[in-house]
Coordinates of C-alpha atoms and ligand atoms in Angstrom, one line a residue:
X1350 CA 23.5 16.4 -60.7
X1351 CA 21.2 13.4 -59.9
X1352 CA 18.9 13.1 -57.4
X1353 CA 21.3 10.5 -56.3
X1354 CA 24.4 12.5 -56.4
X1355 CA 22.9 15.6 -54.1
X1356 CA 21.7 13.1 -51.5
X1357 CA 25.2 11.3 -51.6
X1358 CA 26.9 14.3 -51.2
X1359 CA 24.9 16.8 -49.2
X1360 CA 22.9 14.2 -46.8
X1361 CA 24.6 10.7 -46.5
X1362 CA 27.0 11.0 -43.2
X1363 CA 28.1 8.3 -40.8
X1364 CA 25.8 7.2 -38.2
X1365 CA 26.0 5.6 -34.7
X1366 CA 23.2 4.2 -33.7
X1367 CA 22.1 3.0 -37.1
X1368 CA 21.7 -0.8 -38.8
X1369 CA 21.2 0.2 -42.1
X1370 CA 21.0 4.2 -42.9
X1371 CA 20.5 6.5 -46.1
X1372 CA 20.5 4.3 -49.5
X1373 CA 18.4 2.0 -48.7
X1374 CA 14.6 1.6 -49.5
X1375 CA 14.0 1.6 -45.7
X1376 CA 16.4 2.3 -42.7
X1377 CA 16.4 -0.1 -39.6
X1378 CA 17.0 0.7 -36.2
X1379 CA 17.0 -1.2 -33.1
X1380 CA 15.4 0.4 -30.0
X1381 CA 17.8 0.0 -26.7
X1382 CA 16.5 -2.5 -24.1
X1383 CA 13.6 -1.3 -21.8
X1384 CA 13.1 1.5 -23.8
X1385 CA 9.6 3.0 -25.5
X1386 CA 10.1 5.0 -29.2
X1387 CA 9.1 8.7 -29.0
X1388 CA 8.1 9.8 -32.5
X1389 CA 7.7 13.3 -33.9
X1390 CA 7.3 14.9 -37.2
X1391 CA 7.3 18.8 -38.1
X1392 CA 6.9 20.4 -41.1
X1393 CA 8.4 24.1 -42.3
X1394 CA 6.7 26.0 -45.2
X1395 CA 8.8 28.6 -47.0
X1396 CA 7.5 32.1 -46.2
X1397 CA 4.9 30.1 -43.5
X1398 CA 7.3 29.2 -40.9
X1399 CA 10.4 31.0 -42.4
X1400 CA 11.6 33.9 -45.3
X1401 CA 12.2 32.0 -48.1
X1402 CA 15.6 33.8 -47.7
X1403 CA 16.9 32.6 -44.5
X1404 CA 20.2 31.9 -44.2
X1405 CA 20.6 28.2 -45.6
X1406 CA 23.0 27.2 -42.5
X1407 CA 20.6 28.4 -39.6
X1408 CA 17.2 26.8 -40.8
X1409 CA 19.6 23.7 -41.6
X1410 CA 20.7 24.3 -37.3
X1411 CA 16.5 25.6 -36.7
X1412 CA 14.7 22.5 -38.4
X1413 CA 16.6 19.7 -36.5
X1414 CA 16.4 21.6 -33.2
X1415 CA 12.8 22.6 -33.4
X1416 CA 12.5 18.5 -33.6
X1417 CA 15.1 18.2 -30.8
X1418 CA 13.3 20.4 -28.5
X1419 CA 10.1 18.4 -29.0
X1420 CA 12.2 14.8 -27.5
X1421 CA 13.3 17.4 -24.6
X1422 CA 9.5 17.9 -24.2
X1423 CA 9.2 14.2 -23.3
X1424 CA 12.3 13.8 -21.5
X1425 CA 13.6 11.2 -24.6
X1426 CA 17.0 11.2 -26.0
X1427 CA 16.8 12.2 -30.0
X1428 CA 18.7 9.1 -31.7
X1429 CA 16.8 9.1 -35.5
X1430 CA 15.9 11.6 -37.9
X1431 CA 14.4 11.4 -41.2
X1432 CA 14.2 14.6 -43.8
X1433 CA 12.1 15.1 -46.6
X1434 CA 12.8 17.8 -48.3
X1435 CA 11.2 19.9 -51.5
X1436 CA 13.5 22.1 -53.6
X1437 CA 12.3 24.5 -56.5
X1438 CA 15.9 23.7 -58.1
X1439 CA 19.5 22.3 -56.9
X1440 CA 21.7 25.3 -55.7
X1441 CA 24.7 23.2 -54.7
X1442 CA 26.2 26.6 -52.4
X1443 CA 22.2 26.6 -50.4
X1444 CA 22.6 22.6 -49.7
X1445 CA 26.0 22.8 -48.6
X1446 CA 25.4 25.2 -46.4
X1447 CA 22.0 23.8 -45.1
X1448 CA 23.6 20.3 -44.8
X1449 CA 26.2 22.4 -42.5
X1450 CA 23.8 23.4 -40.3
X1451 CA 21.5 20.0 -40.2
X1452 CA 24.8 18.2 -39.1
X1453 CA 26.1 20.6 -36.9
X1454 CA 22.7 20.5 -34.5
X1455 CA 23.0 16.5 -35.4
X1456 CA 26.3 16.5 -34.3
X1457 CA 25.8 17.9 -31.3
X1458 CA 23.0 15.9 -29.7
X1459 CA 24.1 12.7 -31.7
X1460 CA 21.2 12.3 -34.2
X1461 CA 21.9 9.8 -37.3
X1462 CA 20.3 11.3 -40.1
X1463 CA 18.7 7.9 -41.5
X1464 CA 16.8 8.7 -44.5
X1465 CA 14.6 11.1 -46.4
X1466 CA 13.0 12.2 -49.7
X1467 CA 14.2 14.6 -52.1
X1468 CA 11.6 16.2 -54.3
X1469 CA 11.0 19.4 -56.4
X1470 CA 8.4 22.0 -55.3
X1471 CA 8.6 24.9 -53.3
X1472 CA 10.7 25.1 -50.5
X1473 CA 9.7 22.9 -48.0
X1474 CA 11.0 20.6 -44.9
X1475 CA 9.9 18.0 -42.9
X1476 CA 12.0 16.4 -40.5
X1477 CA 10.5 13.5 -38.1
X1478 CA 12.5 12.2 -35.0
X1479 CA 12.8 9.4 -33.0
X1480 CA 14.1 9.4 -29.8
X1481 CA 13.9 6.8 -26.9
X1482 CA 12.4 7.1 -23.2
X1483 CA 12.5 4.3 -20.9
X1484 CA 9.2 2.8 -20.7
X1485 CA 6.5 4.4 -18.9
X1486 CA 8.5 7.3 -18.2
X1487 CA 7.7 9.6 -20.2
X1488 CA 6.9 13.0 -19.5
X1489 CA 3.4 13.7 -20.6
X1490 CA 1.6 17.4 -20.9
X1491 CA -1.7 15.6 -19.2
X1492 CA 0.3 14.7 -15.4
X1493 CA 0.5 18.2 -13.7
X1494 CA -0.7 17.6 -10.0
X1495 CA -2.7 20.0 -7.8
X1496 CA 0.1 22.3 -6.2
X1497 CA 2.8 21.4 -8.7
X1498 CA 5.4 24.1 -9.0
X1499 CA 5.5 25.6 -12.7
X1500 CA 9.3 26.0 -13.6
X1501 CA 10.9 27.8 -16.7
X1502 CA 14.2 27.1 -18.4
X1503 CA 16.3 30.2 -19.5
X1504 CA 14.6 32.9 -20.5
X1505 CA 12.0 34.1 -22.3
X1506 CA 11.2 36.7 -25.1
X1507 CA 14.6 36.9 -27.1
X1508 CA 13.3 35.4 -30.2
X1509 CA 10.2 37.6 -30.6
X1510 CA 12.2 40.6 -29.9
X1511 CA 14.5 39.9 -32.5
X1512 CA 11.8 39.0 -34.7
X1513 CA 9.3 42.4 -33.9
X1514 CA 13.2 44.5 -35.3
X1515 CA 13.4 42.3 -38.6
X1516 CA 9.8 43.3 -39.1
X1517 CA 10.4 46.9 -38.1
X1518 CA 8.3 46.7 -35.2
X1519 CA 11.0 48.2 -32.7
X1520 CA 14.5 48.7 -33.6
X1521 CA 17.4 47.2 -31.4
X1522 CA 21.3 48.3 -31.0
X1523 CA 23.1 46.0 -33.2
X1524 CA 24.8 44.3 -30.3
X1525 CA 20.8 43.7 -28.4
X1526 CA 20.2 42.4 -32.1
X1527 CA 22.5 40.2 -32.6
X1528 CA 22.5 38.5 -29.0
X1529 CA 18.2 38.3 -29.8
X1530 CA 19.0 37.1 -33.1
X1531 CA 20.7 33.9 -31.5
X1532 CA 17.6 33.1 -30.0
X1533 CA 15.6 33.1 -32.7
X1534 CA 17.8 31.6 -35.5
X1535 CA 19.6 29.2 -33.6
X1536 CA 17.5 27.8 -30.6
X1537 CA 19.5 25.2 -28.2
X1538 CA 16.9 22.3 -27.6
X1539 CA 17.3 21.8 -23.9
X1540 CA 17.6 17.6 -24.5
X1541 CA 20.0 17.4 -21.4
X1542 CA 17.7 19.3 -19.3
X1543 CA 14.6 16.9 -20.6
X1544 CA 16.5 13.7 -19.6
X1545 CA 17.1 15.1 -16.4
X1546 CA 13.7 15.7 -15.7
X1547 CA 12.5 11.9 -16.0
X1548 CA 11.4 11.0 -12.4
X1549 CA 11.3 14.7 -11.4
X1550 CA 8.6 16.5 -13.6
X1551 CA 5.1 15.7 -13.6
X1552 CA 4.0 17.5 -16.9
X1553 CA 6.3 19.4 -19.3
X1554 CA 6.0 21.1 -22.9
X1555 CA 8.6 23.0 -25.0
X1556 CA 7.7 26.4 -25.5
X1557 CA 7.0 27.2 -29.3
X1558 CA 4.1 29.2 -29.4
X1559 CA 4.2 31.5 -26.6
X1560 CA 4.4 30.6 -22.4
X1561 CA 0.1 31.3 -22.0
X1562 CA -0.8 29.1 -24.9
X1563 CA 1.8 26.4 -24.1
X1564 CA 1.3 26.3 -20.4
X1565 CA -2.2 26.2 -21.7
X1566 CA -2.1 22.9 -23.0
X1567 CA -0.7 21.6 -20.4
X1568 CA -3.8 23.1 -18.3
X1569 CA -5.9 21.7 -20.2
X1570 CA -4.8 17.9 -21.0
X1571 CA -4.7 17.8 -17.0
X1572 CA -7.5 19.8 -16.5
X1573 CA -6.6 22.3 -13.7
X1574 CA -5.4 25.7 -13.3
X1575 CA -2.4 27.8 -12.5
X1576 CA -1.6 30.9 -11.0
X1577 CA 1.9 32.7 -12.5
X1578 CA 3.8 35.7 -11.2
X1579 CA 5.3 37.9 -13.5
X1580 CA 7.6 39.7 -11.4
X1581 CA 9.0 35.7 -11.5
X1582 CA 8.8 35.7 -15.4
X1583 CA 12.9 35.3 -16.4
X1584 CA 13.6 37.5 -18.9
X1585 CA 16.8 38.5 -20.6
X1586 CA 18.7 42.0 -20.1
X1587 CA 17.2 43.1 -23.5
X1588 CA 13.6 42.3 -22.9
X1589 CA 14.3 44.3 -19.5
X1590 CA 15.8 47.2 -21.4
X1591 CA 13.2 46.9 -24.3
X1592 CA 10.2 47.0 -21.5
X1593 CA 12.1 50.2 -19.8
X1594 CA 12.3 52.1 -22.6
X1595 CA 9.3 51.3 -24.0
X1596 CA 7.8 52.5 -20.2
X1597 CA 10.0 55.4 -20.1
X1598 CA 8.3 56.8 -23.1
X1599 CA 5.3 56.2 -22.7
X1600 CA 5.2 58.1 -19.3
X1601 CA 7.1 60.6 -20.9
X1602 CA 4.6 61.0 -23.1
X1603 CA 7.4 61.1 -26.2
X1604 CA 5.3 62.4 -29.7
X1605 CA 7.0 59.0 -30.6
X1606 CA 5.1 56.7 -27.6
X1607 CA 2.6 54.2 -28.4
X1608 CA 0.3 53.8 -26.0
X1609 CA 0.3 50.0 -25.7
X1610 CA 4.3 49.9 -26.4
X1611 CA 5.4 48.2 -23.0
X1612 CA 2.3 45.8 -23.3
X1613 CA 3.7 45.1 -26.5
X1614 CA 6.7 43.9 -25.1
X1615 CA 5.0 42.0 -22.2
X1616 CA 3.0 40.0 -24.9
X1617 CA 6.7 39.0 -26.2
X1618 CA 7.5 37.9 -23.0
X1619 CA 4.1 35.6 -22.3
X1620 CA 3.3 35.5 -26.1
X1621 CA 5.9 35.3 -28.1
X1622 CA 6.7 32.2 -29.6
X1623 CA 9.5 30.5 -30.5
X1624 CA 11.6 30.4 -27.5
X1625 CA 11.7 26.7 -27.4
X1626 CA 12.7 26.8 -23.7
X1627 CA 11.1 23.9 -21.1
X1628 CA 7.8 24.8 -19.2
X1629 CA 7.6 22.2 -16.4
X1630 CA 5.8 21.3 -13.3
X1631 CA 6.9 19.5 -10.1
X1632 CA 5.9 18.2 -6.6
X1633 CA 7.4 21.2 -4.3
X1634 CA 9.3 18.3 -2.6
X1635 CA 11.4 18.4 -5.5
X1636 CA 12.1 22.0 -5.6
X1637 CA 15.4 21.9 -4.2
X1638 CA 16.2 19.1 -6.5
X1639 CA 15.9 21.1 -9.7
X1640 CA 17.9 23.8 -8.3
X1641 CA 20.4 21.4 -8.3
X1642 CA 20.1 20.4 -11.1
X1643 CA 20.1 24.1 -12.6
X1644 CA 23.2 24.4 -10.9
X1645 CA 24.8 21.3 -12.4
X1646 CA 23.5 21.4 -16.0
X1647 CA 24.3 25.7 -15.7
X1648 CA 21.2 26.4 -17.3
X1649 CA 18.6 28.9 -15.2
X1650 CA 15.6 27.2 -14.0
X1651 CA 13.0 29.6 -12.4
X1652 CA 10.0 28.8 -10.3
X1653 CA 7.2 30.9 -11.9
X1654 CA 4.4 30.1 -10.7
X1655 CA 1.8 26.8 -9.2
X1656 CA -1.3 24.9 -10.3
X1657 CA -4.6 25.6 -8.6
X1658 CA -7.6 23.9 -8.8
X1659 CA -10.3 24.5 -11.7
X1660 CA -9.2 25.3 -15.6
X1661 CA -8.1 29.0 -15.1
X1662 CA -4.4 30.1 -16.1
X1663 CA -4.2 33.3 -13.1
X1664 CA -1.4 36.0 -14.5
X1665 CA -0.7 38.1 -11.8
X1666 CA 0.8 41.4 -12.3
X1667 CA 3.9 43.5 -10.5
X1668 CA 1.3 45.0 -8.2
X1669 CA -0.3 41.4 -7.6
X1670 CA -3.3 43.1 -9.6
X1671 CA -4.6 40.1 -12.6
X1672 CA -3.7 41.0 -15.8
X1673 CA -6.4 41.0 -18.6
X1674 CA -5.4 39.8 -21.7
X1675 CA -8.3 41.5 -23.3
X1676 CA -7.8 44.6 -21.7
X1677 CA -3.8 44.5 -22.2
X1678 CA -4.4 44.2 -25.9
X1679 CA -2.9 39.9 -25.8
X1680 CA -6.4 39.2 -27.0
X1681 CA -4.9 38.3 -30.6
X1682 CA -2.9 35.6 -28.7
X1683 CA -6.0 34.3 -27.5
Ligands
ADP1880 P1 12.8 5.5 -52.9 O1 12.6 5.9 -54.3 O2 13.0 4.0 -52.7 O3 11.8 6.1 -51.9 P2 14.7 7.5 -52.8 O4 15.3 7.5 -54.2 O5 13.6 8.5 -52.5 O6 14.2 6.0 -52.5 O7 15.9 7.7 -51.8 C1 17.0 6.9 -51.8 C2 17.6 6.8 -50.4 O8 18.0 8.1 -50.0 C3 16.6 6.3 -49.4 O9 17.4 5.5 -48.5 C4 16.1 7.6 -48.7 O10 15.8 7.3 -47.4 C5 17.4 8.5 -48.8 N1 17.0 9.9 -48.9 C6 16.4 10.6 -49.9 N2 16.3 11.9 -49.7 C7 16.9 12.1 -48.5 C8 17.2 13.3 -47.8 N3 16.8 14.5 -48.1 N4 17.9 13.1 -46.6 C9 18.2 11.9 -46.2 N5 18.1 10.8 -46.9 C10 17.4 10.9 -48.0
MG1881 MG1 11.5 8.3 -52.2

């Protein structure tokens, strides 16, 4: 098969927002009126940022949503995507498959897959978006305000608990593992969530790396602090179950208890990356606003916490006691 023939067949779909798309030596596109280009690029390493033996389908689904969740970030709407791709060889049944799972996340949020490049090498992709915000609107990491509320969408720690049972870390029922697995193979970018959020939020970022060092970035390009509760933390039914029973034993004092277990599981929940849920902050005024607006869009969006003066990020414990991320053993999330 030529290089020509696999990029017909496994990449070349119709578009709707296109000019001229995949076949071309460039693609053109035509920005909407009043409206500013937000451009982002991500690359995925074999056996870096996934097992070289993922399912094809779901890192098809995973690369274009990572991407997706970055426009959400923004508050743009995804329109573009480009995907260069390096294959050690052409395995017609791991293209299909992947191809399924690009266009069923394209699909979805309406994303014309306009171009690419098609090498050999190990297993490698990069997909770049392009979305469009109207201009001047965009929602920026560096605008959080003094006394902003800091809101989180959904929930947080599914993905790293899934991921801690693959690598034997902890072992979940199958039914816990599957619902995890969801998370973590098959994120939903919140893009109707980040549109909604033009003219509301102040400062936002998508969390990919963990809540502390994401909400630290956002700290830091506006230079204040925050204080966060987590007793306000949103966290699924198995992240609740997983920190029970990982209490339970440890005061037990089960042969089996590691000391550290539950703090283990707390790390998931502040550390854990991969979530790719909102992190946001808001004037208070507008606090009744986006519980609206959770209501409408169904989608939990939780008040956590508020930005204080200084640089400090304040985690404040069930007992209102601070947590020390030293102490608590996050310090390799620092
Ligand atoms: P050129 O040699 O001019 O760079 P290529 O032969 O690399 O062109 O690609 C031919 C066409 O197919 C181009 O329009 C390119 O954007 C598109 N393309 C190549 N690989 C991919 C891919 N993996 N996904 C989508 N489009 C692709
Ligand atoms: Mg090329």
């Amino acid at each position: 098969m030529s290089e020509f023939d696999l990029i017909r067949q496994h990449f070349t779909r119709a578009t709707q927002h296109t000019h001229l798309g995949i076949g071309d030596d460039a693609a053109l596109i035509k920005p909407s009126a009043n409206m500013q280009l937000a451009i982002s690029v991500d690359m995925l390493v074999a056996g870096t940022h996934f097992f070289a033996d993922a399912a094809p389908y779901q890192l098809g689904w995973k690369a274009l949503a990572v991407n997706l969740s970055d426009m959400a970030a923004m508050g743009a709407n995804p329109k573009w995507a480009t995907l260069a791709i390096a294959l050690p060889a052409v395995n017609q049944p791991w293209l299909t498959e992947f191809s399924r799972g690009f266009f069923a996340c394209a699909d979805a949020f309406q994303v014309d897959l306009i171009g690419g490049d098609t090498t050999r090498g190990p297993l490698t992709i990069s997909i770049q978006i392009i979305g469009e915000v109207p201009i001047g609107q965009a929602i920026e990491r560096s605008g959080a305000q003094l006394d902003d509320e800091i809101w989180l969408s959904g929930h947080l720690g599914d993905a790293a608990l899934a991921l801690a049972h693959i690598q034997g870390h902890l072992t979940l029922t199958s039914e816990a593992f599957a619902s995890c697995a969801q998370a973590l193979h098959a994120p939903q970018p919140r893009v109707n969530l980040g549109l909604a959020l033009v003219g509301l939020a102040n400062s936002a970022i998508d969390i990919s790396d963990g809540l502390l060092a994401d909400l630290g970035h956002i700290l830091q390009r506006s230079k204040l602090g925050a204080s966060i509760y987590l007793a306000n933390i949103p966290q699924s039914t198995h992240v609740k179950a997983a920190l029970v029973a990982a209490q339970q034993k440890v005061r037990q004092g089960a042969a089996s208890a590691n000391h550290g277990d539950d703090q283990k599981i707390l790390s998931m929940l502040l550390a854990g990356g991969d979530d790719y849920e909102l992190c946001f902050t808001a004037t208070a005024e507008n606090h009744n606003k986006i519980m609206q607006l959770s209501q409408s869009l169904k989608l939990p969006l939780t008040c956590i916490g508020h930005i204080t003066q200084g640089t400090r990020l304040a985690v404040h414990g069930l007992n209102d006691e601070l947590l020390d991320f030293k102490e608590a053993g996050f310090d390799h999330f620092k």
